[in-house]
Short mmCIF file of C-alpha atoms in Angstrom, two decimals:
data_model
loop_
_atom_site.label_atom_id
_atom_site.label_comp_id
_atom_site.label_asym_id
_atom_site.label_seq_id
_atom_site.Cartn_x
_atom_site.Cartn_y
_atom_site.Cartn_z
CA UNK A 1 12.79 56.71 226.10
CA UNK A 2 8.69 56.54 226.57
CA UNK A 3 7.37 53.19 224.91
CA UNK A 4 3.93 52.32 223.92
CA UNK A 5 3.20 48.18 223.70
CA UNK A 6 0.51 46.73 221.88
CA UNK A 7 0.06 43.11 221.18
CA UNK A 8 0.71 42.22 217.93
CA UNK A 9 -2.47 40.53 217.05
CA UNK A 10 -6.21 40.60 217.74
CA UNK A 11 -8.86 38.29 216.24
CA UNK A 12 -12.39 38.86 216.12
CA UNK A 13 -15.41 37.64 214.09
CA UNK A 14 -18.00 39.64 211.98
CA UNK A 15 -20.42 41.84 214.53
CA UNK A 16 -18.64 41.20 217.60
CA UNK A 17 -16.54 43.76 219.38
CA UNK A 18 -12.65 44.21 219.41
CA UNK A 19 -10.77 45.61 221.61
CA UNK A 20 -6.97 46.67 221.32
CA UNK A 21 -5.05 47.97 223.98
CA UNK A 22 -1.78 50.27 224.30
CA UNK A 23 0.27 50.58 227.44
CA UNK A 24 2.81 53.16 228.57
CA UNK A 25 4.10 53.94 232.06
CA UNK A 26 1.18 56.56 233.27
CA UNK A 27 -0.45 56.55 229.56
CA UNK A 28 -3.26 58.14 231.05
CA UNK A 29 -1.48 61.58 232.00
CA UNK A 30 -0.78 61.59 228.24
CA UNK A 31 -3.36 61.87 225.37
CA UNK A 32 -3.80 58.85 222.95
CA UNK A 33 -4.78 58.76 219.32
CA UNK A 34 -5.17 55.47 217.43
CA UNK A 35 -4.77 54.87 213.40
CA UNK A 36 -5.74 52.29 211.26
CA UNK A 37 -3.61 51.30 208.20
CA UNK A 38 -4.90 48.83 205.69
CA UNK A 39 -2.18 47.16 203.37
CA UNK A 40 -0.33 49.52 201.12
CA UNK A 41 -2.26 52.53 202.34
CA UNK A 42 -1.45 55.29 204.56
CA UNK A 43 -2.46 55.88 207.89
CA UNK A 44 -6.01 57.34 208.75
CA UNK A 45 -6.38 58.57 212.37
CA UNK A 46 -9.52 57.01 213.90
CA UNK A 47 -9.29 58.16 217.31
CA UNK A 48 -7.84 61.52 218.90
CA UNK A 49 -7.54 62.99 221.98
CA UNK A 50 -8.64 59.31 224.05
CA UNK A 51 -12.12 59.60 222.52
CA UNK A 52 -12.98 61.68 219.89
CA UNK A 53 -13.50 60.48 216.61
CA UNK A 54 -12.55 62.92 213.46
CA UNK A 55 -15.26 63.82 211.11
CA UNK A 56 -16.14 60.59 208.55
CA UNK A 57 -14.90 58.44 211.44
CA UNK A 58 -17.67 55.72 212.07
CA UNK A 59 -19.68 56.07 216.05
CA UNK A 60 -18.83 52.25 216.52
CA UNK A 61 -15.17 53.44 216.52
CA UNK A 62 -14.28 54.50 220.46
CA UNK A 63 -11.23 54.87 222.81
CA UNK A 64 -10.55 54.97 226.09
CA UNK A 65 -7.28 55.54 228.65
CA UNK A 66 -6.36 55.06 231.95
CA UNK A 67 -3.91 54.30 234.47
CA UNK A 68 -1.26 52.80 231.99
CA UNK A 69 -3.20 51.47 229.29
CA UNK A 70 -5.14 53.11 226.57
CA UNK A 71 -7.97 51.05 224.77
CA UNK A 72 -9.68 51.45 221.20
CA UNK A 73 -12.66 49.89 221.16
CA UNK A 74 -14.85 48.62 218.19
CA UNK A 75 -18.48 47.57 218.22
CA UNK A 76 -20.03 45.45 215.18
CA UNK A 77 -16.44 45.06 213.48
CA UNK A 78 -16.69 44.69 209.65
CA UNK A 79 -14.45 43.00 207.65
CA UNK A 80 -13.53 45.87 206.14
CA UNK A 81 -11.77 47.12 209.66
CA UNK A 82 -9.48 44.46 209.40
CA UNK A 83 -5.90 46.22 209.00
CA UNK A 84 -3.03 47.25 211.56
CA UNK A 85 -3.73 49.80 214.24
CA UNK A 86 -1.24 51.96 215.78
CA UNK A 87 -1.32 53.73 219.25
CA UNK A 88 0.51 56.85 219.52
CA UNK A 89 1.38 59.57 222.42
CA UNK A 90 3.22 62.67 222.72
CA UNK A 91 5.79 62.41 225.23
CA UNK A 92 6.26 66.17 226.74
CA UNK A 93 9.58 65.02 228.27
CA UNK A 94 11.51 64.15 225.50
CA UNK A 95 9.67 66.14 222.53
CA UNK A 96 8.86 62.91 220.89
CA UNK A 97 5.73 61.21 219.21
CA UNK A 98 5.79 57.72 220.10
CA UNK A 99 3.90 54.92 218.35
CA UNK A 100 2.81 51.53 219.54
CA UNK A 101 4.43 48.41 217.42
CA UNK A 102 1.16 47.83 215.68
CA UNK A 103 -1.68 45.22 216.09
CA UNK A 104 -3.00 43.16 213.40
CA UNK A 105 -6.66 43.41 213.92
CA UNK A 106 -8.21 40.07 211.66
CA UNK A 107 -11.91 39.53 211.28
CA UNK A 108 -12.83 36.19 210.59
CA UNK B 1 -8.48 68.71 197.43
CA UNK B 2 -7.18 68.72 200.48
CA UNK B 3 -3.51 66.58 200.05
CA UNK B 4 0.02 66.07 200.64
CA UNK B 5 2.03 64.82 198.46
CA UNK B 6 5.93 63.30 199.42
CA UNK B 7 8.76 62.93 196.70
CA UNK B 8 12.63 62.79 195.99
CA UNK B 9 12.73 59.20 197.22
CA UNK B 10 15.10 56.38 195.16
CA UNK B 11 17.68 54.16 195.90
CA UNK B 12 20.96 55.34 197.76
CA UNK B 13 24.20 54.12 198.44
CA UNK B 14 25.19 53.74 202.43
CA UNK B 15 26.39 56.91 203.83
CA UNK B 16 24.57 59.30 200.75
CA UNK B 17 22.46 61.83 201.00
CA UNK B 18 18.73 62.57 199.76
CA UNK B 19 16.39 65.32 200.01
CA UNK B 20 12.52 64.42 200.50
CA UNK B 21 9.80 67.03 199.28
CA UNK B 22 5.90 67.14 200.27
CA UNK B 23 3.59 69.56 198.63
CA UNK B 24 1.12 70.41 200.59
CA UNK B 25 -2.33 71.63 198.64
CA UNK B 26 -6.60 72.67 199.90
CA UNK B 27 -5.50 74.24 203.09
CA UNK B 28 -3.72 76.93 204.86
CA UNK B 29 -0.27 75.57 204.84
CA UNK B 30 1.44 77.91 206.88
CA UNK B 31 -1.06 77.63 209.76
CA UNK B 32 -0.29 73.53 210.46
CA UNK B 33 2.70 71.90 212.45
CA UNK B 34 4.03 69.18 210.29
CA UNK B 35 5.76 66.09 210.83
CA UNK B 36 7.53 63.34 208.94
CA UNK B 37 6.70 59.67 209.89
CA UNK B 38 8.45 56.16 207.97
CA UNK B 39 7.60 52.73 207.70
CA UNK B 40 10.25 50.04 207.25
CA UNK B 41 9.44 46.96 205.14
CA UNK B 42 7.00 45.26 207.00
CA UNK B 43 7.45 47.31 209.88
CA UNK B 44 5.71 49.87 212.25
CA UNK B 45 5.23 53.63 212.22
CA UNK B 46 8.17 55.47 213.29
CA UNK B 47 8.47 58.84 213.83
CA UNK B 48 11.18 61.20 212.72
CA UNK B 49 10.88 64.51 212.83
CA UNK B 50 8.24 67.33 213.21
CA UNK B 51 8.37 71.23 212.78
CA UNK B 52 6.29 74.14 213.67
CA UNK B 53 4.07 76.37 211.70
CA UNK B 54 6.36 78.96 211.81
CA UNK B 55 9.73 76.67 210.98
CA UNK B 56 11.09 77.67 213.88
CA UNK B 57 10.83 74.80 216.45
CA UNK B 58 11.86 71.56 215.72
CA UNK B 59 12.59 68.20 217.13
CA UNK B 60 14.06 64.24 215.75
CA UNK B 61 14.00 61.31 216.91
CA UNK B 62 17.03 59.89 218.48
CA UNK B 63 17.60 57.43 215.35
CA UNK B 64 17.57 60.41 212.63
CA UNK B 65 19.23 63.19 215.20
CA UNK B 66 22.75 64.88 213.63
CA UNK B 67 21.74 63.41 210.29
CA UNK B 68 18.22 64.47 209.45
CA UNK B 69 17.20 67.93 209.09
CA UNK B 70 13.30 69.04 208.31
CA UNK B 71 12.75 72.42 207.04
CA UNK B 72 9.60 73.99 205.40
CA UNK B 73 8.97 76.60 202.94
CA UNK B 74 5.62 78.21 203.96
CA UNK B 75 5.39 80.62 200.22
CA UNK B 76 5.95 76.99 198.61
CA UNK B 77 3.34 75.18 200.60
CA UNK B 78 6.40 72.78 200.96
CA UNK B 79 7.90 70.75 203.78
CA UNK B 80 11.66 68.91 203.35
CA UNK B 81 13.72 65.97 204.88
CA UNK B 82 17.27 66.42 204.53
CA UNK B 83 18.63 63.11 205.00
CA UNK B 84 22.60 62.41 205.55
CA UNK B 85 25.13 59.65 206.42
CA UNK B 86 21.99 57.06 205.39
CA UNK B 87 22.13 53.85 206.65
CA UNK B 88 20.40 50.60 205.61
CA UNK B 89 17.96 50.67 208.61
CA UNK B 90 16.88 54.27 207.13
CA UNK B 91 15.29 52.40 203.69
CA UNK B 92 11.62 52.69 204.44
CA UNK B 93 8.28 54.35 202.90
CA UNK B 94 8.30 57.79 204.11
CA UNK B 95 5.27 60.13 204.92
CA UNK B 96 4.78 63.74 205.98
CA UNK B 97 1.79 64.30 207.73
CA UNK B 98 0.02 67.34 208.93
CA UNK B 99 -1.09 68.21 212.81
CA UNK B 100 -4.60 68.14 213.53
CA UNK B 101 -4.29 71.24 215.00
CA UNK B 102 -1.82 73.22 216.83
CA UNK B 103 0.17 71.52 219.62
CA UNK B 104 -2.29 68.94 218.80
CA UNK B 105 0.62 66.02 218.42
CA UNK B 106 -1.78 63.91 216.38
CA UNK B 107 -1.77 63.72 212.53
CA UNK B 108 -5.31 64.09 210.61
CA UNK B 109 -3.64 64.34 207.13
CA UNK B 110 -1.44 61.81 205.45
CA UNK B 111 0.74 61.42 202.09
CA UNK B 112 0.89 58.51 200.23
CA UNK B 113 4.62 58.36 201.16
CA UNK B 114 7.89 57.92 199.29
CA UNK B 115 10.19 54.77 199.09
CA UNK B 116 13.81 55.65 200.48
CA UNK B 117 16.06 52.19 199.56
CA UNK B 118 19.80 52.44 200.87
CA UNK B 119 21.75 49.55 199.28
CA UNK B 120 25.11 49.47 197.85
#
């Protein structure tokens, strides 16, 4: 079955940039979308298609993937983006959505 | 308002059954792919089970396969999770979430999820 590995924490201090990545064997023949998920909430998709962003989504929010790995990026992190983020791929083969385990992203 | 909302979840006894609803409301139902998506305690997203607009394509995950069956009810604005033979590793916050568009394979619309506990 198709995996998607993320590590399962990132830190990163107020204003600087964070950067999360997602591998999967030849990721970048796939499309990736990323989702943040704050603590008892629900997840909000923050990145589709490798790079778009969905309306209400903030510009400092980007992606990126290639090769095997798949990269959200984000510029002039706030402590209020400090939650888990989830990679996720359709896998064409097998008819399944795959997610990544998860990364803690902590500001501090 | 644009929404989904999931019900029907509860506490279950190993190798019950349960039926999971989601209302969908503020958009063209019928027109969306939907999927269901759970979250174990303290765990990550896991995919289950999705189903085209029409009801008439769908596909599981390997852990829910034989025992899990989503249906949708496009005159109800309604999608289901039939769940059989639960196990313990099936208690988790579930959530049905819509397709961002079709064949998209992403989800732009969320529930607030229901808690499925099995536990003798």
């Amino acid at each position: 079955s198709y995996e998607l590995t993320q590590p399962p924490s990132v830190s990163v201090s107020p204003g600087q940039t964070a950067s999360i990545t997602c591998s999967g064997d030849k990721l970048g023949s796939k499309f990736a979308s990323w989702y943040h998920q704050r603590p008892g909430q629900s997840p909000v998709l923050v990145i589709y298609q490798d790079n778009r962003r969905p309306s209400g989504i903030p510009e400092r929010f980007s992606g990126s993937n290639s090769g095997n790995t798949a990269t959200l990026t984000i510029r002039g992190t706030q402590t209020l983006d400090e939650a888990d983020y989830y990679c996720q791929a359709w896998d064409s083969d097998t008819a399944h959505v795959v997610f990544g385990g998860g990364t803690k992203l902590t500001v501090l | 308002e644009v929404q989904l909302e999931e019900s029907g979840g509860g506490l279950v006894q190993p190798g019950g059954s349960l039926r999971l609803s989601c209302a969908a409301s503020g958009f063209p139902f019928s027109s969306y792919e939907m999927t269901w998506v759970r979250q174990g305690p303290g765990k990550g997203l896991e995919w289950i089970s999705y189903i085209s607009s029409g009801g008439d394509a769908t596909y599981y995950a390997d852990s829910v396969k034989g025992r899990f069956t989503i249906s949708r009810d496009n005159a109800e604005k309604s999608l289901y999770l039939q769940m059989h033979s639960l196990r313990a590793e099936d208690t988790a916050v579930y959530y049905c979430a819509r397709d961002f568009h079709a064949g998209a394979m992403y989800f732009d619309l969320w529930g607030r999820g229901t808690l499925v506990t099995v536990s003798s």
